[in-house]
JSON list of C-alpha atoms in Angstrom, two decimals:
[
{"chain": "A", "resi": 1014, "resn": "ALA", "atom": "CA", "xyz": [0.00, 0.00, 0.00]},
{"chain": "A", "resi": 1015, "resn": "GLN", "atom": "CA", "xyz": [1.11, 3.53, -0.65]},
{"chain": "A", "resi": 1016, "resn": "SER", "atom": "CA", "xyz": [1.35, 6.24, 1.97]},
{"chain": "A", "resi": 1017, "resn": "VAL", "atom": "CA", "xyz": [2.65, 9.75, 2.39]},
{"chain": "A", "resi": 1018, "resn": "THR", "atom": "CA", "xyz": [4.07, 11.45, 5.48]},
{"chain": "A", "resi": 1019, "resn": "GLN", "atom": "CA", "xyz": [4.49, 15.19, 5.62]},
{"chain": "A", "resi": 1020, "resn": "LEU", "atom": "CA", "xyz": [6.81, 16.25, 8.40]},
{"chain": "A", "resi": 1021, "resn": "GLY", "atom": "CA", "xyz": [5.52, 19.32, 10.19]},
{"chain": "A", "resi": 1022, "resn": "SER", "atom": "CA", "xyz": [1.88, 20.37, 10.07]},
{"chain": "A", "resi": 1023, "resn": "HIS", "atom": "CA", "xyz": [2.91, 24.03, 10.35]},
{"chain": "A", "resi": 1024, "resn": "VAL", "atom": "CA", "xyz": [5.97, 25.76, 8.97]},
{"chain": "A", "resi": 1025, "resn": "SER", "atom": "CA", "xyz": [6.72, 29.44, 9.46]},
{"chain": "A", "resi": 1026, "resn": "VAL", "atom": "CA", "xyz": [9.36, 31.39, 7.54]},
{"chain": "A", "resi": 1027, "resn": "SER", "atom": "CA", "xyz": [10.34, 34.98, 7.03]},
{"chain": "A", "resi": 1028, "resn": "GLU", "atom": "CA", "xyz": [9.76, 36.67, 3.71]},
{"chain": "A", "resi": 1029, "resn": "GLY", "atom": "CA", "xyz": [12.84, 36.07, 1.57]},
{"chain": "A", "resi": 1030, "resn": "ALA", "atom": "CA", "xyz": [13.91, 32.96, 3.48]},
{"chain": "A", "resi": 1031, "resn": "LEU", "atom": "CA", "xyz": [14.23, 29.44, 2.13]},
{"chain": "A", "resi": 1032, "resn": "VAL", "atom": "CA", "xyz": [11.08, 27.35, 2.11]},
{"chain": "A", "resi": 1033, "resn": "LEU", "atom": "CA", "xyz": [11.52, 23.63, 2.79]},
{"chain": "A", "resi": 1034, "resn": "LEU", "atom": "CA", "xyz": [8.47, 21.37, 3.13]},
{"chain": "A", "resi": 1035, "resn": "ARG", "atom": "CA", "xyz": [9.22, 17.73, 3.77]},
{"chain": "A", "resi": 1036, "resn": "CYS", "atom": "CA", "xyz": [7.50, 14.73, 2.25]},
{"chain": "A", "resi": 1037, "resn": "ASN", "atom": "CA", "xyz": [8.35, 11.05, 2.56]},
{"chain": "A", "resi": 1038, "resn": "TYR", "atom": "CA", "xyz": [6.47, 8.33, 0.76]},
{"chain": "A", "resi": 1039, "resn": "SER", "atom": "CA", "xyz": [6.03, 4.60, 0.79]},
{"chain": "A", "resi": 1040, "resn": "SER", "atom": "CA", "xyz": [5.35, 2.67, -2.38]},
{"chain": "A", "resi": 1041, "resn": "SER", "atom": "CA", "xyz": [5.94, -0.87, -3.59]},
{"chain": "A", "resi": 1042, "resn": "VAL", "atom": "CA", "xyz": [6.60, 0.31, -7.14]},
{"chain": "A", "resi": 1043, "resn": "PRO", "atom": "CA", "xyz": [8.21, 3.46, -8.56]},
{"chain": "A", "resi": 1044, "resn": "PRO", "atom": "CA", "xyz": [5.64, 6.11, -7.76]},
{"chain": "A", "resi": 1045, "resn": "TYR", "atom": "CA", "xyz": [4.31, 9.22, -9.33]},
{"chain": "A", "resi": 1046, "resn": "LEU", "atom": "CA", "xyz": [4.66, 12.12, -6.89]},
{"chain": "A", "resi": 1047, "resn": "PHE", "atom": "CA", "xyz": [2.86, 15.43, -6.68]},
{"chain": "A", "resi": 1048, "resn": "TRP", "atom": "CA", "xyz": [2.76, 18.65, -4.73]},
{"chain": "A", "resi": 1049, "resn": "TYR", "atom": "CA", "xyz": [-0.49, 20.57, -4.60]},
{"chain": "A", "resi": 1050, "resn": "VAL", "atom": "CA", "xyz": [-1.19, 23.97, -3.06]},
{"chain": "A", "resi": 1051, "resn": "GLN", "atom": "CA", "xyz": [-4.45, 25.11, -1.52]},
{"chain": "A", "resi": 1052, "resn": "TYR", "atom": "CA", "xyz": [-5.23, 28.75, -0.89]},
{"chain": "A", "resi": 1053, "resn": "PRO", "atom": "CA", "xyz": [-8.00, 29.64, 1.58]},
{"chain": "A", "resi": 1054, "resn": "ASN", "atom": "CA", "xyz": [-11.48, 28.60, 0.44]},
{"chain": "A", "resi": 1055, "resn": "GLN", "atom": "CA", "xyz": [-10.16, 27.24, -2.82]},
{"chain": "A", "resi": 1056, "resn": "GLY", "atom": "CA", "xyz": [-9.53, 23.86, -4.39]},
{"chain": "A", "resi": 1057, "resn": "LEU", "atom": "CA", "xyz": [-6.15, 22.27, -4.90]},
{"chain": "A", "resi": 1058, "resn": "GLN", "atom": "CA", "xyz": [-3.81, 23.43, -7.63]},
{"chain": "A", "resi": 1059, "resn": "LEU", "atom": "CA", "xyz": [-0.94, 21.39, -8.98]},
{"chain": "A", "resi": 1060, "resn": "LEU", "atom": "CA", "xyz": [2.46, 22.87, -8.16]},
{"chain": "A", "resi": 1061, "resn": "LEU", "atom": "CA", "xyz": [4.61, 20.19, -9.73]},
{"chain": "A", "resi": 1062, "resn": "LYS", "atom": "CA", "xyz": [4.83, 16.48, -10.42]},
{"chain": "A", "resi": 1063, "resn": "TYR", "atom": "CA", "xyz": [7.42, 13.77, -10.83]},
{"chain": "A", "resi": 1064, "resn": "THR", "atom": "CA", "xyz": [6.66, 10.89, -13.15]},
{"chain": "A", "resi": 1065, "resn": "THR", "atom": "CA", "xyz": [9.86, 9.59, -14.70]},
{"chain": "A", "resi": 1066, "resn": "GLY", "atom": "CA", "xyz": [13.15, 11.04, -15.90]},
{"chain": "A", "resi": 1067, "resn": "ALA", "atom": "CA", "xyz": [14.88, 13.99, -14.30]},
{"chain": "A", "resi": 1068, "resn": "THR", "atom": "CA", "xyz": [14.66, 13.79, -10.54]},
{"chain": "A", "resi": 1069, "resn": "LEU", "atom": "CA", "xyz": [14.71, 17.56, -9.99]},
{"chain": "A", "resi": 1070, "resn": "VAL", "atom": "CA", "xyz": [11.34, 18.90, -10.97]},
{"chain": "A", "resi": 1071, "resn": "LYS", "atom": "CA", "xyz": [10.49, 22.56, -11.38]},
{"chain": "A", "resi": 1072, "resn": "GLY", "atom": "CA", "xyz": [6.99, 23.84, -10.87]},
{"chain": "A", "resi": 1073, "resn": "ILE", "atom": "CA", "xyz": [5.04, 27.03, -10.82]},
{"chain": "A", "resi": 1074, "resn": "ASN", "atom": "CA", "xyz": [5.75, 30.08, -8.65]},
{"chain": "A", "resi": 1075, "resn": "GLY", "atom": "CA", "xyz": [9.44, 29.23, -8.27]},
{"chain": "A", "resi": 1076, "resn": "PHE", "atom": "CA", "xyz": [8.94, 25.93, -6.43]},
{"chain": "A", "resi": 1077, "resn": "GLU", "atom": "CA", "xyz": [10.93, 22.81, -7.11]},
{"chain": "A", "resi": 1078, "resn": "ALA", "atom": "CA", "xyz": [11.21, 19.32, -5.66]},
{"chain": "A", "resi": 1079, "resn": "GLU", "atom": "CA", "xyz": [13.74, 16.52, -5.89]},
{"chain": "A", "resi": 1080, "resn": "PHE", "atom": "CA", "xyz": [12.82, 12.87, -6.05]},
{"chain": "A", "resi": 1081, "resn": "LYS", "atom": "CA", "xyz": [15.30, 10.87, -3.97]},
{"chain": "A", "resi": 1082, "resn": "LYS", "atom": "CA", "xyz": [14.59, 7.18, -4.28]},
{"chain": "A", "resi": 1083, "resn": "SER", "atom": "CA", "xyz": [17.21, 6.15, -1.72]},
{"chain": "A", "resi": 1084, "resn": "GLU", "atom": "CA", "xyz": [15.59, 8.40, 0.88]},
{"chain": "A", "resi": 1085, "resn": "THR", "atom": "CA", "xyz": [12.00, 7.86, -0.33]},
{"chain": "A", "resi": 1086, "resn": "SER", "atom": "CA", "xyz": [11.61, 11.61, -0.22]},
{"chain": "A", "resi": 1087, "resn": "PHE", "atom": "CA", "xyz": [10.14, 14.35, -2.36]},
{"chain": "A", "resi": 1088, "resn": "HIS", "atom": "CA", "xyz": [10.80, 17.57, -0.47]},
{"chain": "A", "resi": 1089, "resn": "LEU", "atom": "CA", "xyz": [9.47, 20.88, -1.79]},
{"chain": "A", "resi": 1090, "resn": "THR", "atom": "CA", "xyz": [11.71, 23.94, -1.82]},
{"chain": "A", "resi": 1091, "resn": "LYS", "atom": "CA", "xyz": [11.68, 27.56, -2.84]},
{"chain": "A", "resi": 1092, "resn": "PRO", "atom": "CA", "xyz": [14.78, 29.74, -2.46]},
{"chain": "A", "resi": 1093, "resn": "SER", "atom": "CA", "xyz": [12.99, 32.89, -1.36]},
{"chain": "A", "resi": 1094, "resn": "ALA", "atom": "CA", "xyz": [9.56, 32.96, 0.27]},
{"chain": "A", "resi": 1095, "resn": "HIS", "atom": "CA", "xyz": [6.97, 35.52, -0.70]},
{"chain": "A", "resi": 1096, "resn": "MET", "atom": "CA", "xyz": [3.96, 36.58, 1.30]},
{"chain": "A", "resi": 1097, "resn": "SER", "atom": "CA", "xyz": [1.73, 35.14, -1.41]},
{"chain": "A", "resi": 1098, "resn": "ASP", "atom": "CA", "xyz": [3.17, 31.66, -0.73]},
{"chain": "A", "resi": 1099, "resn": "ALA", "atom": "CA", "xyz": [1.19, 31.40, 2.49]},
{"chain": "A", "resi": 1100, "resn": "ALA", "atom": "CA", "xyz": [-1.11, 28.44, 1.93]},
{"chain": "A", "resi": 1101, "resn": "GLU", "atom": "CA", "xyz": [-1.52, 24.76, 2.68]},
{"chain": "A", "resi": 1102, "resn": "TYR", "atom": "CA", "xyz": [0.64, 22.34, 0.76]},
{"chain": "A", "resi": 1103, "resn": "PHE", "atom": "CA", "xyz": [-0.12, 18.70, 0.11]},
{"chain": "A", "resi": 1104, "resn": "CYS", "atom": "CA", "xyz": [2.20, 15.97, -1.04]},
{"chain": "A", "resi": 1105, "resn": "ALA", "atom": "CA", "xyz": [0.57, 13.06, -2.87]},
{"chain": "A", "resi": 1106, "resn": "VAL", "atom": "CA", "xyz": [1.59, 9.72, -4.37]},
{"chain": "A", "resi": 1107, "resn": "SER", "atom": "CA", "xyz": [-0.01, 7.50, -6.95]},
{"chain": "A", "resi": 1108, "resn": "LEU", "atom": "CA", "xyz": [0.80, 4.41, -8.91]},
{"chain": "A", "resi": 1109, "resn": "PRO", "atom": "CA", "xyz": [1.88, 5.02, -12.49]},
{"chain": "A", "resi": 1110, "resn": "PRO", "atom": "CA", "xyz": [-0.56, 4.28, -15.30]},
{"chain": "A", "resi": 1111, "resn": "PHE", "atom": "CA", "xyz": [-0.79, 0.65, -16.38]},
{"chain": "A", "resi": 1112, "resn": "SER", "atom": "CA", "xyz": [-0.25, -0.44, -12.78]},
{"chain": "A", "resi": 1113, "resn": "GLY", "atom": "CA", "xyz": [-3.91, -0.37, -11.89]},
{"chain": "A", "resi": 1114, "resn": "GLY", "atom": "CA", "xyz": [-3.56, 2.83, -9.93]},
{"chain": "A", "resi": 1115, "resn": "TYR", "atom": "CA", "xyz": [-6.39, 4.52, -11.78]},
{"chain": "A", "resi": 1116, "resn": "ASN", "atom": "CA", "xyz": [-4.88, 7.87, -10.88]},
{"chain": "A", "resi": 1117, "resn": "LYS", "atom": "CA", "xyz": [-5.92, 7.40, -7.26]},
{"chain": "A", "resi": 1118, "resn": "LEU", "atom": "CA", "xyz": [-3.90, 9.93, -5.34]},
{"chain": "A", "resi": 1119, "resn": "ILE", "atom": "CA", "xyz": [-2.97, 9.27, -1.73]},
{"chain": "A", "resi": 1120, "resn": "PHE", "atom": "CA", "xyz": [-2.44, 12.53, 0.11]},
{"chain": "A", "resi": 1121, "resn": "GLY", "atom": "CA", "xyz": [-0.39, 13.51, 3.09]},
{"chain": "A", "resi": 1122, "resn": "ALA", "atom": "CA", "xyz": [-2.00, 15.41, 5.96]},
{"chain": "A", "resi": 1123, "resn": "GLY", "atom": "CA", "xyz": [-0.77, 18.75, 4.65]},
{"chain": "A", "resi": 1124, "resn": "THR", "atom": "CA", "xyz": [1.62, 21.45, 5.81]},
{"chain": "A", "resi": 1125, "resn": "ARG", "atom": "CA", "xyz": [0.40, 24.95, 6.46]},
{"chain": "A", "resi": 1126, "resn": "LEU", "atom": "CA", "xyz": [3.02, 27.51, 5.44]},
{"chain": "A", "resi": 1127, "resn": "ALA", "atom": "CA", "xyz": [3.00, 30.91, 7.10]},
{"chain": "A", "resi": 1128, "resn": "VAL", "atom": "CA", "xyz": [5.19, 33.71, 5.75]},
{"chain": "A", "resi": 1129, "resn": "HIS", "atom": "CA", "xyz": [5.85, 36.67, 7.98]},
{"chain": "A", "resi": 1130, "resn": "PRO", "atom": "CA", "xyz": [7.45, 40.02, 7.11]},
{"chain": "B", "resi": 547, "resn": "ASP", "atom": "CA", "xyz": [-15.69, 27.58, -19.00]},
{"chain": "B", "resi": 548, "resn": "ALA", "atom": "CA", "xyz": [-15.14, 26.51, -15.40]},
{"chain": "B", "resi": 549, "resn": "GLY", "atom": "CA", "xyz": [-13.94, 22.97, -16.22]},
{"chain": "B", "resi": 550, "resn": "ILE", "atom": "CA", "xyz": [-15.14, 21.45, -12.98]},
{"chain": "B", "resi": 551, "resn": "THR", "atom": "CA", "xyz": [-18.01, 22.86, -10.96]},
{"chain": "B", "resi": 552, "resn": "GLN", "atom": "CA", "xyz": [-19.24, 21.83, -7.54]},
{"chain": "B", "resi": 553, "resn": "SER", "atom": "CA", "xyz": [-22.57, 22.76, -6.01]},
{"chain": "B", "resi": 554, "resn": "PRO", "atom": "CA", "xyz": [-23.59, 23.85, -3.51]},
{"chain": "B", "resi": 555, "resn": "ARG", "atom": "CA", "xyz": [-20.44, 25.54, -2.26]},
{"chain": "B", "resi": 556, "resn": "TYR", "atom": "CA", "xyz": [-21.88, 25.76, 1.26]},
{"chain": "B", "resi": 557, "resn": "LYS", "atom": "CA", "xyz": [-24.55, 23.63, 2.88]},
{"chain": "B", "resi": 558, "resn": "ILE", "atom": "CA", "xyz": [-25.93, 23.37, 6.39]},
{"chain": "B", "resi": 559, "resn": "THR", "atom": "CA", "xyz": [-28.17, 20.44, 7.19]},
{"chain": "B", "resi": 560, "resn": "GLU", "atom": "CA", "xyz": [-29.43, 18.45, 10.12]},
{"chain": "B", "resi": 561, "resn": "THR", "atom": "CA", "xyz": [-28.61, 14.97, 11.29]},
{"chain": "B", "resi": 562, "resn": "GLY", "atom": "CA", "xyz": [-30.60, 12.33, 9.43]},
{"chain": "B", "resi": 563, "resn": "ARG", "atom": "CA", "xyz": [-31.34, 14.39, 6.35]},
{"chain": "B", "resi": 564, "resn": "GLN", "atom": "CA", "xyz": [-30.33, 13.37, 2.86]},
{"chain": "B", "resi": 565, "resn": "VAL", "atom": "CA", "xyz": [-27.85, 15.64, 1.10]},
{"chain": "B", "resi": 566, "resn": "THR", "atom": "CA", "xyz": [-26.55, 15.51, -2.45]},
{"chain": "B", "resi": 567, "resn": "LEU", "atom": "CA", "xyz": [-23.41, 17.27, -3.58]},
{"chain": "B", "resi": 568, "resn": "MET", "atom": "CA", "xyz": [-23.11, 17.81, -7.29]},
{"chain": "B", "resi": 569, "resn": "CYS", "atom": "CA", "xyz": [-20.03, 17.69, -9.49]},
{"chain": "B", "resi": 570, "resn": "HIS", "atom": "CA", "xyz": [-20.00, 18.62, -13.16]},
{"chain": "B", "resi": 571, "resn": "GLN", "atom": "CA", "xyz": [-17.06, 18.63, -15.58]},
{"chain": "B", "resi": 572, "resn": "THR", "atom": "CA", "xyz": [-16.70, 19.93, -19.11]},
{"chain": "B", "resi": 573, "resn": "TRP", "atom": "CA", "xyz": [-13.44, 18.18, -20.01]},
{"chain": "B", "resi": 574, "resn": "SER", "atom": "CA", "xyz": [-14.83, 14.69, -20.70]},
{"chain": "B", "resi": 575, "resn": "HIS", "atom": "CA", "xyz": [-12.24, 13.20, -18.38]},
{"chain": "B", "resi": 576, "resn": "SER", "atom": "CA", "xyz": [-12.77, 9.51, -17.80]},
{"chain": "B", "resi": 577, "resn": "TYR", "atom": "CA", "xyz": [-12.04, 9.51, -14.09]},
{"chain": "B", "resi": 578, "resn": "MET", "atom": "CA", "xyz": [-13.89, 11.34, -11.40]},
{"chain": "B", "resi": 579, "resn": "PHE", "atom": "CA", "xyz": [-13.25, 11.29, -7.66]},
{"chain": "B", "resi": 580, "resn": "TRP", "atom": "CA", "xyz": [-14.74, 12.46, -4.40]},
{"chain": "B", "resi": 581, "resn": "TYR", "atom": "CA", "xyz": [-12.43, 13.35, -1.54]},
{"chain": "B", "resi": 582, "resn": "ARG", "atom": "CA", "xyz": [-13.17, 14.74, 1.89]},
{"chain": "B", "resi": 583, "resn": "GLN", "atom": "CA", "xyz": [-10.79, 17.08, 3.67]},
{"chain": "B", "resi": 584, "resn": "ASP", "atom": "CA", "xyz": [-10.53, 17.07, 7.43]},
{"chain": "B", "resi": 585, "resn": "LEU", "atom": "CA", "xyz": [-7.99, 18.73, 9.68]},
{"chain": "B", "resi": 586, "resn": "GLY", "atom": "CA", "xyz": [-5.09, 16.42, 10.37]},
{"chain": "B", "resi": 587, "resn": "HIS", "atom": "CA", "xyz": [-6.14, 13.90, 7.74]},
{"chain": "B", "resi": 588, "resn": "GLY", "atom": "CA", "xyz": [-5.46, 15.71, 4.51]},
{"chain": "B", "resi": 589, "resn": "LEU", "atom": "CA", "xyz": [-7.69, 14.45, 1.73]},
{"chain": "B", "resi": 590, "resn": "ARG", "atom": "CA", "xyz": [-9.22, 10.99, 1.88]},
{"chain": "B", "resi": 591, "resn": "LEU", "atom": "CA", "xyz": [-10.82, 9.26, -1.07]},
{"chain": "B", "resi": 592, "resn": "ILE", "atom": "CA", "xyz": [-14.51, 8.44, -0.69]},
{"chain": "B", "resi": 593, "resn": "TYR", "atom": "CA", "xyz": [-15.48, 7.05, -4.10]},
{"chain": "B", "resi": 594, "resn": "TYR", "atom": "CA", "xyz": [-14.19, 7.17, -7.61]},
{"chain": "B", "resi": 595, "resn": "SER", "atom": "CA", "xyz": [-15.43, 6.39, -11.08]},
{"chain": "B", "resi": 596, "resn": "ALA", "atom": "CA", "xyz": [-13.46, 5.20, -14.10]},
{"chain": "B", "resi": 597, "resn": "ALA", "atom": "CA", "xyz": [-16.27, 5.87, -16.58]},
{"chain": "B", "resi": 598, "resn": "ALA", "atom": "CA", "xyz": [-20.03, 6.21, -16.77]},
{"chain": "B", "resi": 599, "resn": "ASP", "atom": "CA", "xyz": [-21.75, 3.42, -14.81]},
{"chain": "B", "resi": 600, "resn": "ILE", "atom": "CA", "xyz": [-18.44, 2.30, -13.25]},
{"chain": "B", "resi": 601, "resn": "THR", "atom": "CA", "xyz": [-17.83, 3.29, -9.65]},
{"chain": "B", "resi": 602, "resn": "ASP", "atom": "CA", "xyz": [-15.73, 1.92, -6.82]},
{"chain": "B", "resi": 603, "resn": "LYS", "atom": "CA", "xyz": [-15.08, 2.55, -3.16]},
{"chain": "B", "resi": 604, "resn": "GLY", "atom": "CA", "xyz": [-12.18, 4.51, -1.83]},
{"chain": "B", "resi": 605, "resn": "GLU", "atom": "CA", "xyz": [-10.75, 4.71, 1.66]},
{"chain": "B", "resi": 606, "resn": "VAL", "atom": "CA", "xyz": [-13.81, 6.08, 3.52]},
{"chain": "B", "resi": 607, "resn": "PRO", "atom": "CA", "xyz": [-17.02, 5.11, 1.63]},
{"chain": "B", "resi": 608, "resn": "ASP", "atom": "CA", "xyz": [-19.36, 4.34, 4.54]},
{"chain": "B", "resi": 609, "resn": "GLY", "atom": "CA", "xyz": [-22.43, 6.56, 4.63]},
{"chain": "B", "resi": 610, "resn": "TYR", "atom": "CA", "xyz": [-22.03, 7.76, 1.05]},
{"chain": "B", "resi": 611, "resn": "VAL", "atom": "CA", "xyz": [-23.59, 6.78, -2.26]},
{"chain": "B", "resi": 612, "resn": "VAL", "atom": "CA", "xyz": [-22.48, 7.77, -5.75]},
{"chain": "B", "resi": 613, "resn": "SER", "atom": "CA", "xyz": [-23.76, 7.34, -9.27]},
{"chain": "B", "resi": 614, "resn": "ARG", "atom": "CA", "xyz": [-22.49, 8.24, -12.69]},
{"chain": "B", "resi": 615, "resn": "SER", "atom": "CA", "xyz": [-25.06, 7.93, -15.42]},
{"chain": "B", "resi": 616, "resn": "LYS", "atom": "CA", "xyz": [-23.32, 10.54, -17.58]},
{"chain": "B", "resi": 617, "resn": "THR", "atom": "CA", "xyz": [-19.60, 11.12, -18.07]},
{"chain": "B", "resi": 618, "resn": "GLU", "atom": "CA", "xyz": [-19.85, 14.75, -17.00]},
{"chain": "B", "resi": 619, "resn": "ASN", "atom": "CA", "xyz": [-21.70, 14.32, -13.70]},
{"chain": "B", "resi": 620, "resn": "PHE", "atom": "CA", "xyz": [-20.72, 12.56, -10.49]},
{"chain": "B", "resi": 621, "resn": "PRO", "atom": "CA", "xyz": [-23.09, 13.31, -7.61]},
{"chain": "B", "resi": 622, "resn": "LEU", "atom": "CA", "xyz": [-22.29, 12.31, -4.04]},
{"chain": "B", "resi": 623, "resn": "THR", "atom": "CA", "xyz": [-25.21, 11.54, -1.72]},
{"chain": "B", "resi": 624, "resn": "LEU", "atom": "CA", "xyz": [-25.24, 11.32, 2.03]},
{"chain": "B", "resi": 625, "resn": "GLU", "atom": "CA", "xyz": [-28.36, 9.24, 2.61]},
{"chain": "B", "resi": 626, "resn": "SER", "atom": "CA", "xyz": [-28.67, 10.06, 6.31]},
{"chain": "B", "resi": 627, "resn": "ALA", "atom": "CA", "xyz": [-26.21, 12.75, 7.31]},
{"chain": "B", "resi": 628, "resn": "THR", "atom": "CA", "xyz": [-24.26, 12.45, 10.55]},
{"chain": "B", "resi": 629, "resn": "ARG", "atom": "CA", "xyz": [-22.17, 15.03, 12.38]},
{"chain": "B", "resi": 630, "resn": "SER", "atom": "CA", "xyz": [-19.01, 13.10, 11.52]},
{"chain": "B", "resi": 631, "resn": "GLN", "atom": "CA", "xyz": [-19.71, 13.90, 7.88]},
{"chain": "B", "resi": 632, "resn": "THR", "atom": "CA", "xyz": [-19.17, 17.60, 8.51]},
{"chain": "B", "resi": 633, "resn": "SER", "atom": "CA", "xyz": [-16.28, 18.29, 6.19]},
{"chain": "B", "resi": 634, "resn": "VAL", "atom": "CA", "xyz": [-15.13, 19.94, 2.99]},
{"chain": "B", "resi": 635, "resn": "TYR", "atom": "CA", "xyz": [-15.78, 17.77, -0.03]},
{"chain": "B", "resi": 636, "resn": "PHE", "atom": "CA", "xyz": [-13.73, 17.98, -3.19]},
{"chain": "B", "resi": 637, "resn": "CYS", "atom": "CA", "xyz": [-14.55, 16.58, -6.57]},
{"chain": "B", "resi": 638, "resn": "ALA", "atom": "CA", "xyz": [-11.66, 15.88, -8.92]},
{"chain": "B", "resi": 639, "resn": "THR", "atom": "CA", "xyz": [-11.23, 14.61, -12.46]},
{"chain": "B", "resi": 640, "resn": "GLY", "atom": "CA", "xyz": [-8.45, 12.88, -14.32]},
{"chain": "B", "resi": 641, "resn": "PRO", "atom": "CA", "xyz": [-7.83, 11.93, -17.94]},
{"chain": "B", "resi": 642, "resn": "THR", "atom": "CA", "xyz": [-7.88, 8.34, -19.07]},
{"chain": "B", "resi": 643, "resn": "ASN", "atom": "CA", "xyz": [-5.34, 6.12, -17.36]},
{"chain": "B", "resi": 644, "resn": "ARG", "atom": "CA", "xyz": [-3.42, 5.24, -20.50]},
{"chain": "B", "resi": 645, "resn": "GLY", "atom": "CA", "xyz": [-0.49, 7.56, -21.02]},
{"chain": "B", "resi": 646, "resn": "GLY", "atom": "CA", "xyz": [-1.67, 9.91, -18.34]},
{"chain": "B", "resi": 647, "resn": "THR", "atom": "CA", "xyz": [0.62, 11.54, -15.83]},
{"chain": "B", "resi": 648, "resn": "GLY", "atom": "CA", "xyz": [-1.66, 10.90, -12.90]},
{"chain": "B", "resi": 649, "resn": "GLU", "atom": "CA", "xyz": [-2.53, 14.53, -12.35]},
{"chain": "B", "resi": 650, "resn": "LEU", "atom": "CA", "xyz": [-5.96, 15.34, -10.96]},
{"chain": "B", "resi": 651, "resn": "PHE", "atom": "CA", "xyz": [-7.92, 18.54, -11.40]},
{"chain": "B", "resi": 652, "resn": "PHE", "atom": "CA", "xyz": [-9.95, 19.75, -8.44]},
{"chain": "B", "resi": 653, "resn": "GLY", "atom": "CA", "xyz": [-13.13, 21.69, -7.96]},
{"chain": "B", "resi": 654, "resn": "GLU", "atom": "CA", "xyz": [-13.38, 24.49, -5.42]},
{"chain": "B", "resi": 655, "resn": "GLY", "atom": "CA", "xyz": [-15.00, 22.33, -2.78]},
{"chain": "B", "resi": 656, "resn": "SER", "atom": "CA", "xyz": [-18.34, 22.03, -1.00]},
{"chain": "B", "resi": 657, "resn": "ARG", "atom": "CA", "xyz": [-18.34, 22.87, 2.68]},
{"chain": "B", "resi": 658, "resn": "LEU", "atom": "CA", "xyz": [-20.94, 20.76, 4.50]},
{"chain": "B", "resi": 659, "resn": "THR", "atom": "CA", "xyz": [-22.00, 21.29, 8.09]},
{"chain": "B", "resi": 660, "resn": "VAL", "atom": "CA", "xyz": [-24.23, 18.73, 9.78]},
{"chain": "B", "resi": 661, "resn": "LEU", "atom": "CA", "xyz": [-25.91, 20.00, 12.93]}
]
């Protein structure tokens, strides 16, 4: 069975500081990995995704994540936080197509990012 | 063109009443999903559908019923609402499994309060 653990339910950073949100996964086969962002009273938007190929993935709004198989991690980073980055972030895992995963995403519990001046 | 639309966005009901949350998509995506979001749990899958007339249970299906007679609609019904079903419900869609990247597209959510 697949699972996702997000370390830290709340993260607070200063504007301009590095953002690091941690995600570890468990999967019996090479997974597909995702980061979604949720702004207040809105649905989830895809930030970035890893499927195959290059392990460093760049997404929208300056975010990136690195797939590290040996560490079963997919941490999300951004070099310089902006006030507009304050939101809740979800890491998710799924089986790749043709593995019967049917695009079922398994989500972590989420990390709420606060950015202060 | 909103792509995926959920209604109602906000609903207050009483214990024991039947409630239906609607989800409509304009993309003709094969897959549709219902998730519920609760503090500390992230999103948990309730039901999903691979195509019209094909549905299957997710992680937390008890107390919910779904149907999918048309590709574009995927209603979620709480037959007898309970307070534990107070939550934010998200509908999501995904393209056909073959060759897809696994990405899902989410609606804006339906906030349900059961008194």
